[in-house]
Coordinates of C-alpha atoms and ligand atoms in Angstrom, one line a residue:
Chain A
X391 CA 38.1 -9.9 -31.2
X392 CA 35.9 -13.3 -31.0
X393 CA 34.9 -13.5 -34.6
X394 CA 31.6 -15.3 -32.9
X395 CA 29.8 -13.9 -36.2
X396 CA 31.7 -16.4 -38.1
X397 CA 30.6 -19.5 -36.3
X398 CA 28.2 -21.8 -38.3
X399 CA 25.8 -22.0 -35.4
X400 CA 25.1 -18.4 -35.8
X401 CA 23.0 -18.0 -38.7
X402 CA 20.3 -20.2 -37.6
X403 CA 20.7 -18.5 -33.9
X404 CA 20.5 -14.8 -35.1
X405 CA 17.5 -16.0 -37.5
X406 CA 15.7 -16.2 -33.6
X407 CA 15.5 -12.6 -33.1
X408 CA 13.2 -11.7 -30.6
X409 CA 10.6 -8.6 -30.1
X410 CA 10.9 -5.7 -27.6
X411 CA 8.0 -7.3 -26.1
X412 CA 9.3 -7.8 -22.4
X413 CA 9.5 -11.3 -20.9
X414 CA 6.9 -10.9 -17.8
X415 CA 4.2 -9.6 -20.2
X416 CA 4.4 -12.7 -22.9
X417 CA 4.4 -15.0 -19.8
X418 CA 1.3 -13.5 -18.5
X419 CA -0.5 -13.2 -22.2
X420 CA 0.5 -17.3 -21.9
X421 CA -0.8 -18.1 -18.5
X422 CA -3.9 -16.0 -18.9
X423 CA -4.9 -17.4 -22.5
X424 CA -4.6 -20.9 -21.3
X425 CA -6.1 -20.7 -17.7
X426 CA -8.2 -24.2 -17.8
X427 CA -10.6 -22.9 -14.8
X428 CA -13.2 -25.2 -13.4
X429 CA -17.2 -23.0 -13.2
X430 CA -16.4 -22.4 -10.2
X431 CA -14.0 -20.1 -10.7
X432 CA -13.8 -16.4 -12.7
X433 CA -11.3 -14.2 -13.5
X434 CA -12.2 -10.3 -13.9
X435 CA -10.3 -6.9 -15.3
X436 CA -11.0 -3.6 -14.1
X437 CA -8.9 -2.6 -16.9
X438 CA -9.3 -5.0 -19.6
X439 CA -5.5 -3.2 -21.2
X440 CA -4.1 -4.9 -18.0
X441 CA -3.1 -7.6 -17.1
X442 CA -1.2 -7.6 -14.5
X443 CA -4.1 -6.4 -11.6
X444 CA -7.8 -8.7 -12.1
X445 CA -9.6 -10.3 -9.3
X446 CA -10.6 -14.1 -8.9
X447 CA -13.6 -15.1 -7.6
X448 CA -14.2 -18.4 -6.4
X449 CA -17.7 -20.5 -5.8
X450 CA -16.9 -23.8 -4.4
X451 CA -19.6 -25.8 -4.9
X452 CA -18.8 -28.7 -2.1
X453 CA -17.4 -28.6 1.3
X454 CA -18.4 -26.1 4.0
X455 CA -17.6 -23.0 2.0
X456 CA -20.1 -24.1 -0.8
X457 CA -22.7 -21.0 -1.8
X458 CA -19.7 -18.7 -0.7
X459 CA -18.6 -16.1 -3.7
X460 CA -14.6 -15.4 -2.4
X461 CA -12.5 -12.6 -4.4
X462 CA -9.2 -12.3 -4.1
X463 CA -6.9 -9.5 -5.9
X464 CA -3.9 -10.6 -7.8
X465 CA -1.3 -7.8 -8.8
X466 CA 1.8 -9.4 -10.9
X467 CA 5.1 -7.3 -11.0
X468 CA 7.5 -6.8 -14.1
X469 CA 9.7 -9.6 -12.6
X470 CA 7.0 -12.4 -12.4
X471 CA 7.5 -15.1 -13.0
X472 CA 10.6 -14.9 -10.6
X473 CA 8.9 -12.8 -8.2
X474 CA 5.2 -14.8 -7.4
X475 CA 1.8 -12.9 -7.8
X476 CA 0.7 -10.7 -4.9
X477 CA -3.3 -12.5 -3.9
X478 CA -4.7 -11.3 -1.4
X479 CA -8.7 -12.2 -0.8
X480 CA -11.0 -9.0 -0.6
X481 CA -13.4 -9.7 1.9
X482 CA -13.1 -10.5 5.8
X483 CA -13.8 -14.0 6.0
X484 CA -13.6 -16.8 8.7
X485 CA -11.1 -19.0 7.3
X486 CA -7.9 -21.0 9.1
X487 CA -5.7 -20.0 6.2
X488 CA -6.9 -16.5 5.5
X489 CA -6.5 -13.8 8.1
X490 CA -8.6 -10.5 9.1
X491 CA -6.5 -8.5 6.6
X492 CA -6.5 -11.1 3.6
X493 CA -3.7 -12.8 3.6
X494 CA -3.8 -16.1 2.2
X495 CA -1.6 -18.8 3.9
X496 CA -0.3 -21.0 0.6
X497 CA 3.0 -22.1 0.2
X498 CA 2.7 -21.7 -3.7
X499 CA 2.3 -18.1 -2.8
X500 CA 5.2 -17.4 -1.1
X501 CA 8.1 -20.3 0.1
X502 CA 7.3 -22.8 -2.6
X503 CA 6.9 -20.1 -5.5
X504 CA 8.9 -21.8 -8.7
X505 CA 8.9 -19.7 -11.9
X506 CA 7.8 -23.6 -13.4
X507 CA 4.1 -22.3 -12.1
X508 CA 2.0 -20.6 -13.3
X509 CA -1.1 -18.2 -12.4
X510 CA -3.5 -21.4 -12.7
X511 CA -2.1 -23.1 -10.1
X512 CA -2.0 -20.6 -7.8
X513 CA -5.9 -20.8 -8.8
X514 CA -6.3 -24.3 -8.2
X515 CA -4.5 -24.3 -4.9
X516 CA -6.8 -21.2 -3.7
X517 CA -9.8 -23.0 -4.1
X518 CA -7.9 -26.1 -2.9
X519 CA -8.5 -24.0 0.5
X520 CA -11.6 -24.0 0.4
X521 CA -12.5 -27.2 0.1
X522 CA -9.8 -28.3 2.3
X523 CA -9.3 -25.5 4.8
X524 CA -5.9 -26.9 6.8
X525 CA -5.5 -26.5 10.6
X526 CA -2.1 -26.9 11.1
X527 CA -0.9 -24.0 8.7
X528 CA -3.1 -20.8 10.4
X529 CA -3.4 -17.3 9.9
X530 CA -6.9 -17.6 11.8
X531 CA -5.8 -19.1 14.7
X532 CA -9.1 -18.8 16.3
X533 CA -10.9 -20.2 13.2
X534 CA -8.0 -23.0 13.1
X535 CA -8.7 -24.2 16.8
X536 CA -12.6 -24.0 16.3
X537 CA -11.8 -26.7 12.9
X538 CA -9.1 -28.6 15.0
X539 CA -11.3 -29.3 18.1
X540 CA -15.1 -28.0 17.6
X541 CA -15.9 -29.1 14.2
X542 CA -19.8 -28.9 14.4
X543 CA -18.7 -25.4 16.2
X544 CA -16.6 -24.5 12.8
X545 CA -19.4 -25.6 10.5
X546 CA -21.4 -23.0 12.5
X547 CA -19.1 -20.3 12.7
X548 CA -18.1 -20.7 8.8
X549 CA -22.5 -20.7 8.0
X550 CA -22.8 -17.7 10.1
X551 CA -19.9 -15.7 8.9
X552 CA -20.8 -16.3 5.4
X553 CA -24.1 -14.6 6.1
X554 CA -22.5 -11.5 7.4
X555 CA -22.8 -12.2 10.9
X556 CA -20.5 -11.7 13.7
X557 CA -18.2 -14.1 15.4
X558 CA -16.5 -12.5 18.7
X559 CA -17.5 -9.1 17.8
X560 CA -15.4 -9.3 14.3
X561 CA -18.2 -8.4 11.5
X562 CA -17.1 -10.7 8.5
X563 CA -18.3 -9.8 5.1
X564 CA -21.5 -11.7 3.5
X565 CA -19.8 -14.0 0.7
X566 CA -23.4 -15.3 -0.4
X567 CA -23.7 -15.4 -4.0
Chain B
X361 CA 35.0 10.5 -30.0
X362 CA 37.2 7.3 -30.5
X363 CA 39.2 5.8 -27.7
X364 CA 42.1 5.6 -29.7
X365 CA 41.8 9.4 -29.7
X366 CA 40.5 10.0 -26.3
X367 CA 43.6 8.2 -24.7
X368 CA 45.9 10.2 -26.6
X369 CA 44.5 13.1 -25.1
X370 CA 45.0 11.9 -22.1
X371 CA 48.6 11.2 -23.1
X372 CA 48.6 7.3 -21.9
X373 CA 51.0 6.7 -24.5
X374 CA 53.6 8.2 -21.8
X375 CA 51.7 6.0 -19.3
X376 CA 53.1 3.1 -21.0
X377 CA 56.2 2.4 -19.4
X378 CA 58.7 -0.3 -20.4
X379 CA 57.5 -3.8 -19.6
X380 CA 54.4 -2.6 -18.3
X381 CA 52.2 -5.6 -20.2
X382 CA 55.9 -7.5 -19.7
X383 CA 53.2 -10.8 -18.2
X384 CA 50.2 -9.7 -20.6
X385 CA 52.4 -10.3 -23.8
X386 CA 53.5 -13.8 -22.7
X387 CA 50.0 -14.5 -24.0
X388 CA 49.7 -12.4 -26.6
X389 CA 52.8 -12.6 -28.7
X390 CA 52.3 -16.5 -29.3
X391 CA 50.0 -19.0 -29.6
X392 CA 49.2 -21.7 -26.9
X393 CA 48.1 -25.2 -27.2
X394 CA 44.7 -24.1 -26.8
X395 CA 44.2 -21.3 -28.6
X396 CA 41.7 -20.2 -31.1
X397 CA 43.0 -21.0 -34.9
X398 CA 41.9 -17.6 -35.3
X399 CA 44.0 -15.9 -32.8
X400 CA 46.3 -13.7 -34.7
X401 CA 49.5 -13.2 -32.4
X402 CA 51.7 -9.8 -32.0
X403 CA 50.9 -6.3 -32.4
X404 CA 47.4 -6.7 -33.8
X405 CA 45.8 -7.9 -31.2
X406 CA 47.2 -5.6 -28.7
X407 CA 45.8 -2.3 -30.2
X408 CA 42.6 -3.9 -30.7
X409 CA 42.7 -4.6 -26.8
X410 CA 44.7 -1.3 -25.8
X411 CA 43.2 1.6 -28.2
X412 CA 39.8 -0.4 -29.8
X413 CA 37.9 -2.5 -27.3
X414 CA 35.2 -0.6 -25.4
X415 CA 34.0 -2.5 -22.6
X416 CA 31.0 -1.6 -20.5
X417 CA 30.7 -2.2 -17.1
X418 CA 27.4 -2.7 -15.9
X419 CA 27.7 -2.3 -11.6
X420 CA 30.5 -0.5 -9.6
X421 CA 29.6 -2.1 -6.3
X422 CA 31.3 -5.3 -4.8
X423 CA 31.9 -6.7 -8.1
X424 CA 32.1 -3.7 -10.4
X425 CA 35.1 -2.6 -8.2
X426 CA 36.9 -5.8 -8.7
X427 CA 36.0 -6.0 -12.3
X428 CA 37.0 -2.2 -12.9
X429 CA 40.4 -2.7 -11.4
X430 CA 41.4 -6.0 -12.8
X431 CA 40.3 -4.8 -16.3
X432 CA 42.1 -1.6 -16.3
X433 CA 45.5 -3.5 -15.2
X434 CA 44.8 -6.2 -18.0
X435 CA 45.1 -3.5 -20.3
X436 CA 41.4 -2.4 -21.6
X437 CA 41.6 1.2 -21.4
X438 CA 38.2 2.1 -22.8
X439 CA 36.1 1.5 -20.3
X440 CA 32.4 3.0 -19.1
X441 CA 30.7 2.0 -16.0
X442 CA 26.5 2.3 -15.4
X443 CA 25.7 2.2 -11.5
X444 CA 22.5 3.9 -10.3
X445 CA 23.6 4.2 -6.3
X446 CA 25.5 5.9 -4.1
X447 CA 28.2 5.0 -1.6
X448 CA 26.6 3.8 1.6
X449 CA 28.9 3.7 4.9
X450 CA 28.1 -0.2 4.9
X451 CA 30.0 -0.5 1.3
X452 CA 33.7 0.5 2.2
X453 CA 34.6 -2.8 3.9
X454 CA 34.8 -4.6 0.2
X455 CA 34.6 -2.0 -2.0
X456 CA 37.7 -0.3 -2.4
X457 CA 37.7 2.0 -4.9
X458 CA 35.6 3.8 -2.0
X459 CA 36.8 6.1 0.8
X460 CA 34.7 7.3 3.7
X461 CA 35.0 10.4 2.1
X462 CA 33.1 9.5 -0.5
X463 CA 29.6 8.2 1.1
X464 CA 26.7 9.5 -0.3
X465 CA 28.3 10.1 -3.4
X466 CA 27.5 8.5 -7.1
X467 CA 29.4 4.9 -7.2
X468 CA 30.3 4.8 -11.1
X469 CA 31.7 8.6 -10.8
X470 CA 34.1 8.1 -7.8
X471 CA 35.1 4.3 -8.9
X472 CA 35.6 6.0 -12.8
X473 CA 38.0 8.8 -10.8
X474 CA 40.1 6.5 -8.8
X475 CA 40.3 4.1 -11.4
X476 CA 42.1 6.8 -13.3
X477 CA 44.0 8.4 -11.1
X478 CA 45.9 4.7 -10.3
X479 CA 46.2 3.4 -13.4
X480 CA 47.7 5.8 -15.4
X481 CA 46.2 5.9 -19.5
X482 CA 42.5 4.0 -19.0
X483 CA 39.7 6.3 -19.4
X484 CA 36.9 5.2 -17.4
X485 CA 33.4 7.0 -18.4
X486 CA 30.7 7.1 -15.5
X487 CA 27.1 6.9 -16.3
X488 CA 25.3 7.3 -12.2
X489 CA 21.6 6.5 -13.5
X490 CA 19.6 3.2 -14.3
X491 CA 20.4 0.6 -17.2
X492 CA 17.3 1.5 -18.6
X493 CA 17.8 5.0 -19.2
X494 CA 20.0 4.1 -22.1
X495 CA 19.1 2.8 -26.1
X496 CA 20.0 0.3 -28.2
X497 CA 22.6 2.8 -29.4
X498 CA 24.2 3.1 -26.6
X499 CA 25.0 -0.6 -25.9
X500 CA 26.0 -0.7 -29.5
X501 CA 29.1 1.0 -29.6
X502 CA 30.5 -1.4 -27.0
X503 CA 32.4 -4.6 -27.7
X504 CA 31.8 -6.5 -24.7
X505 CA 29.9 -6.3 -21.7
X506 CA 29.8 -7.4 -18.3
X507 CA 27.7 -7.3 -15.1
X508 CA 28.5 -7.3 -11.2
X509 CA 25.0 -7.0 -10.6
X510 CA 22.9 -7.7 -7.3
X511 CA 19.1 -7.3 -8.8
X512 CA 17.4 -10.5 -10.9
X513 CA 15.0 -7.5 -12.7
X514 CA 18.3 -5.7 -13.9
X515 CA 19.6 -8.7 -15.0
X516 CA 16.9 -10.0 -16.9
X517 CA 16.4 -6.3 -18.3
X518 CA 20.2 -6.3 -20.1
X519 CA 20.3 -9.9 -20.8
X520 CA 17.1 -9.2 -23.1
X521 CA 18.2 -6.0 -24.7
X522 CA 21.3 -7.5 -25.7
X523 CA 19.6 -10.7 -27.1
X524 CA 17.0 -7.8 -28.9
X525 CA 19.7 -6.5 -30.2
X526 CA 21.0 -9.1 -32.3
X527 CA 20.2 -8.6 -36.2
X528 CA 21.4 -10.9 -38.3
X529 CA 22.8 -8.3 -41.1
X530 CA 24.8 -6.5 -38.6
X531 CA 27.8 -9.0 -37.1
X532 CA 28.4 -6.4 -35.0
X533 CA 25.3 -6.5 -33.3
X534 CA 26.2 -9.5 -31.2
X535 CA 27.5 -8.3 -27.8
X536 CA 29.0 -10.9 -25.3
X537 CA 27.8 -10.7 -22.0
X538 CA 29.6 -12.2 -19.3
X539 CA 27.6 -12.2 -16.1
X540 CA 29.2 -12.6 -12.3
X541 CA 27.0 -12.7 -10.0
X542 CA 27.5 -13.3 -5.9
X543 CA 25.5 -14.4 -2.5
X544 CA 27.6 -14.9 0.3
X545 CA 30.2 -17.9 -0.3
X546 CA 28.9 -19.1 -3.2
X547 CA 29.1 -17.3 -6.6
X548 CA 29.1 -18.4 -10.6
X549 CA 30.1 -16.5 -13.9
X550 CA 29.1 -16.9 -17.3
X551 CA 29.9 -16.1 -21.0
X552 CA 26.0 -15.3 -22.2
X553 CA 26.6 -15.3 -26.6
X554 CA 23.4 -13.4 -27.4
X555 CA 21.1 -16.1 -29.4
X556 CA 23.8 -18.6 -29.8
X557 CA 24.9 -19.5 -26.0
X558 CA 21.5 -20.7 -23.4
X559 CA 21.0 -16.4 -21.8
X560 CA 19.6 -14.9 -18.7
X561 CA 16.8 -15.8 -19.1
X562 CA 17.1 -19.8 -19.6
X563 CA 18.5 -19.8 -16.4
X564 CA 15.4 -18.4 -14.7
X565 CA 14.0 -21.6 -12.1
X566 CA 17.7 -22.6 -11.8
X567 CA 18.3 -19.0 -9.5
X568 CA 18.2 -19.7 -5.9
X569 CA 15.2 -17.8 -4.8
X570 CA 15.4 -15.2 -1.7
X571 CA 14.4 -17.3 1.6
X572 CA 10.7 -16.9 2.1
X573 CA 9.3 -17.8 5.5
X574 CA 5.8 -19.9 5.3
X575 CA 3.3 -16.8 6.3
X576 CA 1.5 -19.1 9.2
X577 CA 5.2 -19.5 11.3
X578 CA 5.7 -15.1 10.7
X579 CA 2.1 -15.2 12.0
X580 CA 2.1 -17.8 15.2
X581 CA 5.2 -19.6 15.4
X582 CA 7.7 -17.5 15.1
X583 CA 11.3 -18.3 16.3
X584 CA 14.0 -16.8 14.5
X585 CA 14.4 -12.5 14.3
X586 CA 13.9 -12.7 10.6
X587 CA 10.3 -14.4 10.8
X588 CA 9.7 -11.3 13.5
X589 CA 10.8 -8.7 10.7
X590 CA 9.0 -10.5 8.1
X591 CA 6.1 -10.4 10.5
X592 CA 6.1 -6.3 10.8
X593 CA 7.3 -5.9 7.3
X594 CA 4.7 -8.2 5.5
X595 CA 2.0 -8.0 8.0
X596 CA 1.8 -4.7 10.1
X597 CA 2.6 -2.5 7.7
X598 CA 0.5 -3.1 5.2
X599 CA -2.0 -3.3 8.1
X600 CA -0.8 -0.3 10.0
X601 CA -0.1 2.0 7.2
X602 CA -2.7 0.5 4.4
X603 CA -1.6 1.4 0.5
X604 CA 1.1 3.9 1.7
X605 CA 4.2 2.0 -0.3
X606 CA 7.4 0.6 2.0
X607 CA 10.5 2.1 1.0
X608 CA 13.4 0.3 1.8
X609 CA 15.4 2.9 1.4
X610 CA 13.7 5.2 3.5
X611 CA 15.7 5.4 7.2
X612 CA 12.2 6.6 8.7
X613 CA 10.5 3.2 7.5
X614 CA 13.2 0.9 8.5
X615 CA 13.0 2.5 11.8
X616 CA 9.4 1.9 12.1
X617 CA 9.8 -1.9 11.6
X618 CA 12.9 -2.5 13.2
X619 CA 10.7 -1.2 16.7
X620 CA 7.8 -3.3 15.5
X621 CA 10.1 -6.4 14.6
X622 CA 12.1 -6.1 18.1
X623 CA 8.8 -5.3 19.7
X624 CA 7.7 -8.8 18.5
X625 CA 10.8 -10.5 19.7
X626 CA 10.6 -9.4 23.3
X627 CA 7.2 -10.8 23.3
X628 CA 8.6 -14.5 22.1
X629 CA 11.7 -14.7 24.1
X630 CA 13.8 -13.7 20.0
X631 CA 16.8 -12.6 20.5
X632 CA 18.9 -10.8 17.4
X633 CA 16.6 -8.4 16.0
X634 CA 18.7 -5.5 15.0
X635 CA 18.7 -2.5 12.7
X636 CA 20.5 -3.9 10.4
X637 CA 19.4 -7.1 10.3
X638 CA 15.9 -5.7 9.8
X639 CA 17.5 -3.8 7.0
X640 CA 18.8 -7.0 5.6
X641 CA 15.6 -8.8 5.5
X642 CA 13.3 -6.2 4.1
X643 CA 16.0 -5.4 1.3
X644 CA 16.7 -9.0 0.9
X645 CA 20.6 -8.6 1.4
X646 CA 23.2 -11.6 1.7
X647 CA 26.5 -10.4 3.5
X648 CA 28.6 -9.6 1.0
X649 CA 31.8 -12.3 1.1
X650 CA 34.6 -9.9 -0.5
X651 CA 36.8 -12.8 -1.6
X652 CA 33.9 -14.2 -3.0
X653 CA 33.4 -10.7 -4.8
X654 CA 37.2 -11.0 -5.9
X655 CA 37.1 -14.5 -7.3
X656 CA 34.5 -14.0 -9.3
X657 CA 35.3 -10.7 -10.8
X658 CA 38.8 -12.5 -11.6
X659 CA 36.6 -14.9 -13.8
X660 CA 34.5 -12.5 -15.3
X661 CA 38.1 -10.5 -16.0
X662 CA 39.7 -13.7 -17.6
X663 CA 36.7 -13.8 -19.9
X664 CA 36.4 -10.9 -20.9
X665 CA 40.4 -10.7 -22.3
X666 CA 40.0 -14.4 -24.1
X667 CA 36.9 -12.8 -25.6
X668 CA 38.3 -9.7 -26.7
X669 CA 42.1 -11.1 -27.5
X670 CA 41.0 -15.1 -29.1
X671 CA 44.3 -16.0 -27.1
X672 CA 42.2 -18.7 -25.1
X673 CA 38.9 -20.6 -25.2
X674 CA 36.3 -18.6 -23.6
X675 CA 34.3 -20.1 -20.6
X676 CA 31.8 -23.0 -22.3
X677 CA 29.2 -21.5 -20.5
X678 CA 28.4 -21.2 -17.2
X679 CA 30.8 -21.6 -13.8
X680 CA 30.1 -21.9 -10.4
X681 CA 31.7 -21.4 -7.1
X682 CA 30.2 -23.0 -3.9
X683 CA 32.5 -22.0 -1.1
X684 CA 30.3 -22.9 1.6
X685 CA 31.7 -26.0 2.9
X686 CA 35.8 -26.1 1.7
X687 CA 35.9 -24.5 -2.1
X688 CA 33.9 -26.4 -4.6
X689 CA 33.5 -25.1 -8.4
X690 CA 31.7 -26.8 -11.7
X691 CA 32.0 -25.7 -15.0
X692 CA 29.2 -27.1 -17.2
X693 CA 27.1 -26.3 -20.3
X694 CA 24.0 -24.6 -19.7
X695 CA 21.8 -25.5 -22.5
X696 CA 19.3 -23.4 -24.2
X697 CA 15.8 -23.3 -23.7
X698 CA 13.8 -23.7 -27.0
X699 CA 11.0 -22.6 -25.0
X700 CA 13.0 -19.3 -23.3
X701 CA 10.5 -16.0 -23.4
X702 CA 13.8 -14.0 -24.7
X703 CA 16.0 -16.3 -26.9
X704 CA 13.9 -18.8 -28.1
X705 CA 10.4 -19.4 -29.9
X706 CA 10.6 -18.3 -33.5
X707 CA 10.8 -15.1 -35.0
X708 CA 9.2 -15.1 -38.3
X709 CA 8.8 -12.5 -40.9
X710 CA 5.7 -12.4 -43.0
X711 CA 4.8 -9.5 -45.8
X712 CA 0.6 -8.9 -46.0
X713 CA -1.2 -7.2 -47.7
X714 CA -2.2 -3.4 -46.1
X715 CA -5.9 -4.1 -46.0
X716 CA -5.7 -7.8 -44.1
X717 CA -7.8 -7.8 -40.7
X718 CA -6.9 -9.4 -37.9
X719 CA -9.1 -12.0 -38.6
X720 CA -7.7 -12.8 -41.7
X721 CA -4.2 -12.8 -40.1
X722 CA -5.3 -15.5 -37.9
X723 CA -7.2 -17.6 -40.2
X724 CA -3.6 -17.6 -41.9
X725 CA -1.5 -18.3 -39.1
X726 CA -4.1 -21.6 -38.4
X727 CA -3.5 -22.5 -42.0
X728 CA -0.2 -22.0 -42.2
X729 CA 1.7 -25.5 -42.3
X730 CA 4.9 -24.6 -41.0
X731 CA 3.5 -23.0 -38.3
X732 CA 0.2 -24.6 -37.3
X733 CA -1.5 -22.8 -34.4
X734 CA -3.9 -23.3 -32.2
X735 CA -5.9 -20.9 -30.7
X736 CA -3.4 -17.8 -31.3
X737 CA -3.5 -15.2 -28.8
X738 CA -1.5 -11.5 -30.5
X739 CA 0.0 -8.9 -28.6
X740 CA 2.8 -6.1 -29.4
X741 CA 4.7 -4.6 -26.7
X742 CA 1.8 -2.5 -25.8
X743 CA -1.5 -3.4 -26.5
X744 CA -3.4 -6.7 -26.9
X745 CA -4.5 -7.5 -30.1
X746 CA -6.6 -10.2 -29.8
X747 CA -6.8 -12.6 -26.6
X748 CA -8.5 -16.3 -26.6
X749 CA -9.2 -16.2 -23.0
X750 CA -10.3 -15.6 -20.2
X751 CA -13.9 -14.7 -21.4
X752 CA -13.8 -10.8 -20.9
X753 CA -10.7 -10.0 -22.5
X754 CA -12.2 -11.9 -25.7
X755 CA -14.7 -9.8 -25.6
X756 CA -12.7 -6.8 -24.9
X757 CA -10.6 -7.7 -27.7
X758 CA -13.3 -9.1 -30.3
X759 CA -13.9 -5.8 -31.8
X760 CA -9.6 -5.9 -33.5
X761 CA -11.1 -8.7 -35.3
X762 CA -12.4 -6.8 -38.1
X763 CA -9.9 -3.9 -37.8
X764 CA -7.2 -3.8 -40.2
X765 CA -3.4 -4.7 -38.8
X766 CA -1.9 -1.6 -41.0
X767 CA -3.9 0.4 -38.2
X768 CA -3.0 -1.4 -35.0
X769 CA 1.1 -2.8 -36.1
X770 CA 3.6 -0.4 -37.6
X771 CA 5.8 -1.1 -40.8
X772 CA 8.7 -3.9 -39.2
X773 CA 6.2 -4.0 -36.1
X774 CA 6.1 -6.9 -34.2
X775 CA 3.9 -9.2 -32.6
X776 CA 3.9 -11.6 -30.1
X777 CA 1.7 -14.7 -30.6
X778 CA 1.2 -17.3 -27.5
X779 CA -0.7 -20.7 -27.8
X780 CA -1.1 -24.1 -26.1
X781 CA 0.1 -26.0 -29.1
X782 CA 3.5 -23.3 -28.6
X783 CA 6.2 -24.1 -26.5
X784 CA 6.2 -20.4 -25.4
X785 CA 6.1 -17.8 -27.9
X786 CA 6.8 -17.1 -31.7
X787 CA 7.2 -13.2 -32.7
X788 CA 5.9 -12.2 -35.8
X789 CA 7.3 -9.5 -38.1
X790 CA 5.3 -7.7 -39.9
X791 CA 6.1 -6.2 -43.3
X792 CA 2.7 -4.7 -45.8
X793 CA 2.9 -5.1 -49.5
Ligands
ZN1578 ZN1 17.0 -17.9 -23.1

């Protein structure tokens, strides 16, 4: 049997033994304690002992969604960061990239997720959706169509929906902070 | 019971007919030009391989069947195998230890029986269950571990477990891990010497991710049958079933997804949504190619043989095979990542008074010249001790600052420290004086 143990590299290497804290757990701790969020974003943990489930509130201070308070749930599984966090908007909002079930179209949450990305990148990406809603990747097609071809109407719809109004018979949640 | 006793009970000696190992012995009876200087040819190495060496195979699927057969025929005689799955009819085209009558039975048990029947003198000990069911003592009994898994999560678990097992005081605790993996025509095998070479976690960001389609494409502009299936599973399932979790092993759930996906495909005039594609997409199954499995398993077993016998230089440390266009292979040394959360970082033993508070410990970490951590966050494997941020978690853990470390961490317990000034993390092993 190979005598790895007599290899000279070993002594130094073996001293670097690690604890049983899982890689996912360490990584989440690192991501959360090093979050660098602007004052427009805030996390909330329903259970402070559970770092894997929390909400993020985004309050844009500019752009057409200014004045709103938008809530997202984050669920991280034990295969993080191989798997991206699962993120959903918990309110019914009028936004081209968020559907009425709260699904979010943000590339780094799905097809472009990489383990080198972190929770900070996801949160910054979400905030960006409120500053620059994107009509090219629609999840709410009507909203995207309005944004593309009837911008004034779109702005009006955003304002109306944020107050809890209804559009085309669909009631939106009041998100005014 | 030692392997030696168990093989004798099975009367293996009589099964080793003359010249059974003629070809293998060409390698073990004399050194070659590239043989490790530590190699001692002759009886001793053969006895080790055939009577002493205990090897664990994780996974008895596509790769596992090949690995078990190769090991048994190479002369390993004390083989253990773990697999949590039962045999599905779709396995039979390539998992050649199984027959139609075995469908529904545990892979580990059927595979073990088949190998023992076919290769006299080999003892294969199956365990039908999860690798996570077993503790450190179980893994410590083996000389080598070979993995033929299709799950990233299970690999991360066994990798972390074997890295954690390494005890500098006990040379036997370092278990070489040979990891094989295949995806269609691509595959890789690698030799991981826990804490010495790069580990599985070190290379996590090299992995091919399962194909994910942009959610807006799924929602609006489906072009492929896969888009329709993803639409059914990602968007329609939660909409219709709410909190109810989808079970990809439940035929009723797959049936529902299939009919929803088929209806959508019809609407968009897309062809090709089938039951088996639906199952494949939601379970992330990439078609398994028998020949890729055979090549990768051969490479893994070759490494196991070389490591167990020192008869030739082993792989350092990553072999990749790309069979999509012709046959291309490439071998390279994957380097350890200093910031790897499993094998990187540092472990420091410290001895503190039982009276020390968490705050006192943090002051020490900040002041200590050789550590110099700014704003450390501390946790144990099961709880947070003190987190610097976000504000809510800082407030929730602040009361711990006044508590004694000895009330939160047992003697010999470990504290994981993260801080932006650390490449990844530091682990402190606490002793009380
Ligand atoms: Zn590593």
